[in-house]
mmCIF file of C-alpha atoms in Angstrom:
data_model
loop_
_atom_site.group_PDB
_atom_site.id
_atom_site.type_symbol
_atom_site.label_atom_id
_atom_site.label_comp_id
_atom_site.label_asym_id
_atom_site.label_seq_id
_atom_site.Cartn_x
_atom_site.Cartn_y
_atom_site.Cartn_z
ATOM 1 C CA UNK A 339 188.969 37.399 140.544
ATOM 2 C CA UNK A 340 186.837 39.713 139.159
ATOM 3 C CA UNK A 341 185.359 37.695 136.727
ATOM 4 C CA UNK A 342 184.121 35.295 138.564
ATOM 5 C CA UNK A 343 182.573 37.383 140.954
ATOM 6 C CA UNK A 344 180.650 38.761 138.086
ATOM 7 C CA UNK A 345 179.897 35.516 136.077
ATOM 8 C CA UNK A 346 178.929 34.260 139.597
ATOM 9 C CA UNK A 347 176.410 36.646 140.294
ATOM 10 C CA UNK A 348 174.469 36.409 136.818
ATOM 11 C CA UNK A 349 174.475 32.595 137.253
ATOM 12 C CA UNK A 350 170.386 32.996 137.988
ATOM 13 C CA UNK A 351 170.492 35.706 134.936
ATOM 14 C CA UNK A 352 172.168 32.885 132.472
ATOM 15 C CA UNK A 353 169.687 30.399 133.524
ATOM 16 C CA UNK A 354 166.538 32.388 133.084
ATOM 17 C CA UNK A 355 168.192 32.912 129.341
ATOM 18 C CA UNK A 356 167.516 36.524 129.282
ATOM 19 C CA UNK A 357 171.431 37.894 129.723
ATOM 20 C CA UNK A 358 174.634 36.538 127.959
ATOM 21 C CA UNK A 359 177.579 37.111 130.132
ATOM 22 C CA UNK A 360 181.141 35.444 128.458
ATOM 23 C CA UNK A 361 183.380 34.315 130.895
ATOM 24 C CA UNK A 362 185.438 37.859 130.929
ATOM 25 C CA UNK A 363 181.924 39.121 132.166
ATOM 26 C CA UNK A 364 180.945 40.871 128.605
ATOM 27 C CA UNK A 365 177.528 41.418 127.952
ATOM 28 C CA UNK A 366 175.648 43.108 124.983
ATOM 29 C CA UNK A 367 174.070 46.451 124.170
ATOM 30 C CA UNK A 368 171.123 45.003 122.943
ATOM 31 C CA UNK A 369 170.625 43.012 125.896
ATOM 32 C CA UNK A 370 170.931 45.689 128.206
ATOM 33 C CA UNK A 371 168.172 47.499 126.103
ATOM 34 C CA UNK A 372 165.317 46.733 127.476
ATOM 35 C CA UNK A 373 166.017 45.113 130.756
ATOM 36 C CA UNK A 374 163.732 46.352 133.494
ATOM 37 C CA UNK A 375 164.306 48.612 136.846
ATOM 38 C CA UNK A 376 163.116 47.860 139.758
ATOM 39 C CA UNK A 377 163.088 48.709 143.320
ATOM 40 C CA UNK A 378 164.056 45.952 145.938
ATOM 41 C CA UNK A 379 160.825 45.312 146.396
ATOM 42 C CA UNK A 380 160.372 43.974 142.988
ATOM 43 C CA UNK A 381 158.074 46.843 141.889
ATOM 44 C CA UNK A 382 158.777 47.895 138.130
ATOM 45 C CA UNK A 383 159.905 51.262 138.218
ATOM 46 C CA UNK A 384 160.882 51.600 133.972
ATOM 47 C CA UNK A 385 163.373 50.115 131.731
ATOM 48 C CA UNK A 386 166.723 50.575 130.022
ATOM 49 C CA UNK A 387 166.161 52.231 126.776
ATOM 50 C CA UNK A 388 169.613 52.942 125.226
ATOM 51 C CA UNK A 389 173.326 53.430 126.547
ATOM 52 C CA UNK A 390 175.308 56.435 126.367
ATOM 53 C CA UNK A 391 178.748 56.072 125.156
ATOM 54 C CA UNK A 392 181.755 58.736 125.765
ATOM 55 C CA UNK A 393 183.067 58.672 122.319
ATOM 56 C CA UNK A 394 186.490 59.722 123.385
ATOM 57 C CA UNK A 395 186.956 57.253 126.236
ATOM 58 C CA UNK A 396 184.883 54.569 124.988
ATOM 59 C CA UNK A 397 183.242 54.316 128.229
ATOM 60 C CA UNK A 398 179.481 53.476 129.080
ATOM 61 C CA UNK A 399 178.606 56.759 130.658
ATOM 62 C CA UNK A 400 174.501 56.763 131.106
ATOM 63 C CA UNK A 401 171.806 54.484 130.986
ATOM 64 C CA UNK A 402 168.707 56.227 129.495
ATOM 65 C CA UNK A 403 165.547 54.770 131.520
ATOM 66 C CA UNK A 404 161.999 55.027 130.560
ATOM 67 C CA UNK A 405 159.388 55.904 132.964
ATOM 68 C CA UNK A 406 156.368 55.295 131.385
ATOM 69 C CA UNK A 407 153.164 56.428 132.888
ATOM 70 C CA UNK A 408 154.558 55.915 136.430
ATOM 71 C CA UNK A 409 152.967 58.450 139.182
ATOM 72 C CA UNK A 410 150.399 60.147 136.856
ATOM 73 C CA UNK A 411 153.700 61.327 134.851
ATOM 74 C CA UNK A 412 154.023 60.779 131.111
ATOM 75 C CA UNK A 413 156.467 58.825 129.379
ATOM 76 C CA UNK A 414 160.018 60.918 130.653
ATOM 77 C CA UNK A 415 163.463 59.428 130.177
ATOM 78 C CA UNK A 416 165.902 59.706 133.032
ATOM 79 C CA UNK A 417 169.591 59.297 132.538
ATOM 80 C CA UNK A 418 171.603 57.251 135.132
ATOM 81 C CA UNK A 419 175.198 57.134 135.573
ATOM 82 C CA UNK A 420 176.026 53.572 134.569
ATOM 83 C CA UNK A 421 177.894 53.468 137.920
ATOM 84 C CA UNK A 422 174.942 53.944 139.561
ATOM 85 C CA UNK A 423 173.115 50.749 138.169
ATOM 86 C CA UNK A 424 173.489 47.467 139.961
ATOM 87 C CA UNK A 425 172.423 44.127 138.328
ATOM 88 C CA UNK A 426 169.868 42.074 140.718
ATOM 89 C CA UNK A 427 169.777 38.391 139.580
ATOM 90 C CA UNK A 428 166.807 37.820 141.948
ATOM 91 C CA UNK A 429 164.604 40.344 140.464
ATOM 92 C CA UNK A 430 166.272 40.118 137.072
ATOM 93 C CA UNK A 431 166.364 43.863 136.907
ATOM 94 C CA UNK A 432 168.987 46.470 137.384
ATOM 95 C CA UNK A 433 167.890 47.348 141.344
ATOM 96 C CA UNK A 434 167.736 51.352 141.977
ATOM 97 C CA UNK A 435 166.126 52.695 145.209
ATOM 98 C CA UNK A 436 164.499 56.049 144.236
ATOM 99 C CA UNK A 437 161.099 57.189 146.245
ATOM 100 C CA UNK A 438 158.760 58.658 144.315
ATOM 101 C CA UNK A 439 159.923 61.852 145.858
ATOM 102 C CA UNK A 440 163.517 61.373 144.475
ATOM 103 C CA UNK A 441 161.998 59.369 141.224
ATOM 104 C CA UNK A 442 160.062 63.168 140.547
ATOM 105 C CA UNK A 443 163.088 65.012 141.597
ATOM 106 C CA UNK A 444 165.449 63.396 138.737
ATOM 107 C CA UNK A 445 167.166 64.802 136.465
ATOM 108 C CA UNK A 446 165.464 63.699 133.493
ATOM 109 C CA UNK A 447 164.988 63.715 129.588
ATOM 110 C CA UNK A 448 161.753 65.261 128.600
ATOM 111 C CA UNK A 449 161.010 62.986 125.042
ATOM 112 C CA UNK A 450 162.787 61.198 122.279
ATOM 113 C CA UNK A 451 164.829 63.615 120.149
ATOM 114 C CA UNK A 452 165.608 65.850 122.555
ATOM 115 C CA UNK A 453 168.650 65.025 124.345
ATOM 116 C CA UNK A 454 169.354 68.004 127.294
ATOM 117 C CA UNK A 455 172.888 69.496 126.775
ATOM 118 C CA UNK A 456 175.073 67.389 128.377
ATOM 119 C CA UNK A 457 177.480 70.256 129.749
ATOM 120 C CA UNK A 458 179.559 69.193 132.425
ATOM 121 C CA UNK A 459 177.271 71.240 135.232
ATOM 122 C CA UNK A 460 174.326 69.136 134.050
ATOM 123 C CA UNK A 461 176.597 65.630 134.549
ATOM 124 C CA UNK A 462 178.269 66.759 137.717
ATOM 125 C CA UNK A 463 174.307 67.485 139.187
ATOM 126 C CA UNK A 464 172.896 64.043 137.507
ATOM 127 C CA UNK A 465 176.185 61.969 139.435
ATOM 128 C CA UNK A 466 175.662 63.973 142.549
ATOM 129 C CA UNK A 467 172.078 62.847 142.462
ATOM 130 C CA UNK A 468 172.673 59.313 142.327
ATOM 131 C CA UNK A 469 175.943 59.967 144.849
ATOM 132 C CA UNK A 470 177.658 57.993 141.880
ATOM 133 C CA UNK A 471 181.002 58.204 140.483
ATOM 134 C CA UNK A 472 182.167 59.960 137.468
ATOM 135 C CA UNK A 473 183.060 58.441 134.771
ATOM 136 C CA UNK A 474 185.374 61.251 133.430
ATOM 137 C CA UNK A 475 187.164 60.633 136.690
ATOM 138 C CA UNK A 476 188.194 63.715 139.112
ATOM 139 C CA UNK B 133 190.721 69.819 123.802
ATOM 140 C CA UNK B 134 189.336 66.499 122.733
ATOM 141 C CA UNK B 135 185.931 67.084 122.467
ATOM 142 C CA UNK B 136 185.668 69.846 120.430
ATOM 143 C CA UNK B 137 188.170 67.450 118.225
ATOM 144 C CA UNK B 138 185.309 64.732 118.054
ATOM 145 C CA UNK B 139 182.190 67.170 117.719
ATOM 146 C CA UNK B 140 184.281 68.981 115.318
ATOM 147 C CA UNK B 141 184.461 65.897 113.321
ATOM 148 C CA UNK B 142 180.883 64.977 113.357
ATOM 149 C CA UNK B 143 179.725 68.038 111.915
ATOM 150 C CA UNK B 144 178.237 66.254 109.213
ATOM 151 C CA UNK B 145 177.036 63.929 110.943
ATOM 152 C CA UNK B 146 174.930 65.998 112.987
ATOM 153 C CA UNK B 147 173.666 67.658 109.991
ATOM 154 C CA UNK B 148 172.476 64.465 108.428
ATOM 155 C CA UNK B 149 170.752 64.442 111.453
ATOM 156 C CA UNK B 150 171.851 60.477 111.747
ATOM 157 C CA UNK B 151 173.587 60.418 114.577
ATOM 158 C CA UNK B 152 173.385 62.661 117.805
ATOM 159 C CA UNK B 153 176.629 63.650 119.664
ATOM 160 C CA UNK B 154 175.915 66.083 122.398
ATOM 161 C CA UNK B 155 179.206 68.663 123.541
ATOM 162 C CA UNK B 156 180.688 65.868 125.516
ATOM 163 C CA UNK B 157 181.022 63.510 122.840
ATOM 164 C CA UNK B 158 178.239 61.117 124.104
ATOM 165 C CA UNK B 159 176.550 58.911 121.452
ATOM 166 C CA UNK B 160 173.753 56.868 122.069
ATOM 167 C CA UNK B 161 174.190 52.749 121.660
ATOM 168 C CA UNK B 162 170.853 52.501 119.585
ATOM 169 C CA UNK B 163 172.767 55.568 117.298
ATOM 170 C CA UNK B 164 175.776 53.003 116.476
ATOM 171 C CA UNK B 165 173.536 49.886 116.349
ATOM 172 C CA UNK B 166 172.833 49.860 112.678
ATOM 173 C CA UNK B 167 175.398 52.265 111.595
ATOM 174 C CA UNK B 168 176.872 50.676 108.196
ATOM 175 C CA UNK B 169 180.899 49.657 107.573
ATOM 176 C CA UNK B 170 182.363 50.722 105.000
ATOM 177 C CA UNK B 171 185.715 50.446 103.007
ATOM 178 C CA UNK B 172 187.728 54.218 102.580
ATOM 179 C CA UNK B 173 186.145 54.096 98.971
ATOM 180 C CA UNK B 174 182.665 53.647 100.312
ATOM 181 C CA UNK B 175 182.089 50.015 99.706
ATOM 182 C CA UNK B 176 180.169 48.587 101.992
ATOM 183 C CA UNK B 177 180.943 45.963 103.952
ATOM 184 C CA UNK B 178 178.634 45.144 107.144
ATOM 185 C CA UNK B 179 176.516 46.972 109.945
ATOM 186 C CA UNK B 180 177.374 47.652 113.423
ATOM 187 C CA UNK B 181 174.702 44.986 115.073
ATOM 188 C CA UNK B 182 175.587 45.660 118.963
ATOM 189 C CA UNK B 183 177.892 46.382 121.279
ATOM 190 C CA UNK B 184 180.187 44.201 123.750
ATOM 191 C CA UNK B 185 180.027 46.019 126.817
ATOM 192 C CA UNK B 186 183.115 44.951 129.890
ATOM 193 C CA UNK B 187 180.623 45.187 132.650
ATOM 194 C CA UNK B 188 183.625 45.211 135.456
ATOM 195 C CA UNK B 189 184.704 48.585 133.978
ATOM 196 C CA UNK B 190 182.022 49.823 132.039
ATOM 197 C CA UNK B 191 184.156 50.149 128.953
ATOM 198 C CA UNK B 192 182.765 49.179 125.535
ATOM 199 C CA UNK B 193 185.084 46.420 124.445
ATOM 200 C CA UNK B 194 184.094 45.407 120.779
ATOM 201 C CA UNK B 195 181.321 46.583 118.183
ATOM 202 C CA UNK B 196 179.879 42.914 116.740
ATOM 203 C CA UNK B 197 179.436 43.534 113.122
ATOM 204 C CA UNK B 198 177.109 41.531 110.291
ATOM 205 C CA UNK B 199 178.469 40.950 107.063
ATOM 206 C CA UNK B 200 175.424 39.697 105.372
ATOM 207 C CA UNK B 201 176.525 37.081 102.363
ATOM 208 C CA UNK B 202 179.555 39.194 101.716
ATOM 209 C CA UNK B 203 182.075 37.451 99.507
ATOM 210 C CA UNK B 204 180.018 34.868 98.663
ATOM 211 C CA UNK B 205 179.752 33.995 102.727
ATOM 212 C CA UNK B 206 176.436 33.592 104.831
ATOM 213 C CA UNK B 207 175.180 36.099 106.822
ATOM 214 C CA UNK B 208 178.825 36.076 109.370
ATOM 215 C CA UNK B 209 179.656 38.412 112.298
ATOM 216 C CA UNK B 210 182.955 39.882 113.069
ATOM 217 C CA UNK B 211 183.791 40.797 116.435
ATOM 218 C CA UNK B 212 185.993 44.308 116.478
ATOM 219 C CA UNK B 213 188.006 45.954 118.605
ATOM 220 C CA UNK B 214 186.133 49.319 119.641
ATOM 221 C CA UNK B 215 189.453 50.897 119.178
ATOM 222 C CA UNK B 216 189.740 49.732 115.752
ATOM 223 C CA UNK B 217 186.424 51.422 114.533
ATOM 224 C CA UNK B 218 187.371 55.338 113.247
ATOM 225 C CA UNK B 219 183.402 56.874 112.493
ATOM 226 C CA UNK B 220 184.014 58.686 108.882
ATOM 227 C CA UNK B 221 181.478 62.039 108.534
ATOM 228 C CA UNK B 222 182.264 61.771 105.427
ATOM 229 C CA UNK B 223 181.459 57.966 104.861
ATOM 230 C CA UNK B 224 178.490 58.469 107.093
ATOM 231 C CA UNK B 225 179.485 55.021 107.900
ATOM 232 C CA UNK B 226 182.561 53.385 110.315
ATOM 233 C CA UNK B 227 185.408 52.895 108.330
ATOM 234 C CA UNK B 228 187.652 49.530 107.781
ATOM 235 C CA UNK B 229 189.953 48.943 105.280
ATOM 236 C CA UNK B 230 190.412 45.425 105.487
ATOM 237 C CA UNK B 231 190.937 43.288 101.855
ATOM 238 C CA UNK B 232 189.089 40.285 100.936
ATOM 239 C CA UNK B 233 191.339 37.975 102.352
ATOM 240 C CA UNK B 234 191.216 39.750 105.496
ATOM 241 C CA UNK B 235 187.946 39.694 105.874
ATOM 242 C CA UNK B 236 187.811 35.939 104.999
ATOM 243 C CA UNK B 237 190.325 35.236 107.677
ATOM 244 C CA UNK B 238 188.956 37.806 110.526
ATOM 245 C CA UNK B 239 187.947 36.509 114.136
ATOM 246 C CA UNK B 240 183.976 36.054 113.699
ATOM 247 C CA UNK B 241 180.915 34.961 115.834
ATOM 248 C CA UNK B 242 179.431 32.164 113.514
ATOM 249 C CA UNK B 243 175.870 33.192 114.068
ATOM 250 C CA UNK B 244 173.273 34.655 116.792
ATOM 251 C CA UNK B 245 172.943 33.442 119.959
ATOM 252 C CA UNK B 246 176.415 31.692 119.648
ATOM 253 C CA UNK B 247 178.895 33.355 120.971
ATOM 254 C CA UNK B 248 182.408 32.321 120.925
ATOM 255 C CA UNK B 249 184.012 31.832 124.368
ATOM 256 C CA UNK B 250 185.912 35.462 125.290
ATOM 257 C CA UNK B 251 188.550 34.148 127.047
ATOM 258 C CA UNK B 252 191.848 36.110 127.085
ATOM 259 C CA UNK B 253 193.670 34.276 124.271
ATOM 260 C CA UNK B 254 191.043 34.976 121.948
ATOM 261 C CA UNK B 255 190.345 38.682 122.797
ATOM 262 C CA UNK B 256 194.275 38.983 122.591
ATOM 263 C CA UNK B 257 193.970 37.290 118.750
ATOM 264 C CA UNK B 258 191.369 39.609 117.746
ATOM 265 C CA UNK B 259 193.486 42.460 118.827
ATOM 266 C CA UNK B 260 196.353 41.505 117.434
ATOM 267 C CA UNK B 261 194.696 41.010 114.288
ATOM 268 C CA UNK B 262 193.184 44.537 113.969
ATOM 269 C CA UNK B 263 196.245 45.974 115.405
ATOM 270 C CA UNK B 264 194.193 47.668 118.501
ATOM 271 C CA UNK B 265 194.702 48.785 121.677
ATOM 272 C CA UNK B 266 193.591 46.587 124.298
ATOM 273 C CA UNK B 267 190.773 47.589 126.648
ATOM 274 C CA UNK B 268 191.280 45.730 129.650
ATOM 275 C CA UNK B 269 195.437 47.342 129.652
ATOM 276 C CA UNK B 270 198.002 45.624 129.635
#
């Protein structure tokens, strides 16, 4: 059952207090805000800034990360399929495995206020990138 | 084609310079965090305070709504369908036309931090009672 599954693996998340899962595996926006990203290794890599929505589908379509500082860069947003991001209860942290080659590579958003056009070229790169799956579907 | 339907629609919007849909329809979840309720004659009646995101399907499953000492009531929070909320350029605000009474009797979260238990039979409830589509099918 899917829910369990989920509510199973956030059990560690629950206790620490910093995620509130329901039973049907709900969580909120505001909690998601802010919750770090990390490699496997535990190193901090940035954190979840805001959510993008697809108005028409009401789907969660991107996860807008902050990378602040990180490998001489300044503060640049990346946007990450949702799809893409998996929850670690071990290192509380959504877990992505970018090298720093990959992390400079990314398809990213230069400052607040300036969203890139989202075209559907631009999407199709950013979910071949992360080898994630659309969320407009195919 | 639906999302020159919803851009069209936001036109306003985007001129207010409140809220920022890109061609796609994308809207960011710190954009709708904050963004008041209002009745079809303007009055308002809450503020979008979050999201309830289904993390199994990444589908955004209910806006969680303050309705600060409304009717007389303490600061309350109504859980709503995400199908149920209809974004009004000309509002500049979500619109719900529910009456008094409606609002007295609506599904609600009784306060932060204390979230009612989503199981089926309530989710079902609050759908019924706003008359909206169902997320997770049927």
């Amino acid at each position: 059952m899917a829910t369990d599954y989920v509510t199973g693996q956030t059990t560690g998340d629950l206790a620490a207090g910093r995620q509130t899962i329901s039973p049907n595996a709900l969580i909120a926006s505001d909690r998601v805000e802010g919750t770090p990203v990390r490699r496997s290794n535990g190193e901090k890599l940035g954190t979840v800034e805001r959510l993008m929505i697809d108005m028409v589908s009401g789907t969660v379509a991107y996860a807008v990360m902050s990378f602040g500082g990180f490998l001489g860069l300044g503060e640049e947003y990346h946007t990450v399929p949702w799809s893409a991001l998996k929850y670690n209860t071990a290192l509380d942290a959504y877990e992505v495995n970018l090298t720093d080659d990959q992390l400079r590579e990314a398809p990213r958003r230069t400052g607040e206020g300036r969203d890139p056009a989202f075209d559907r070229d631009w999407e199709e790169h950013v979910h071949r990138y992360y080898n994630a799956t659309p969320y407009w579907g195919i």
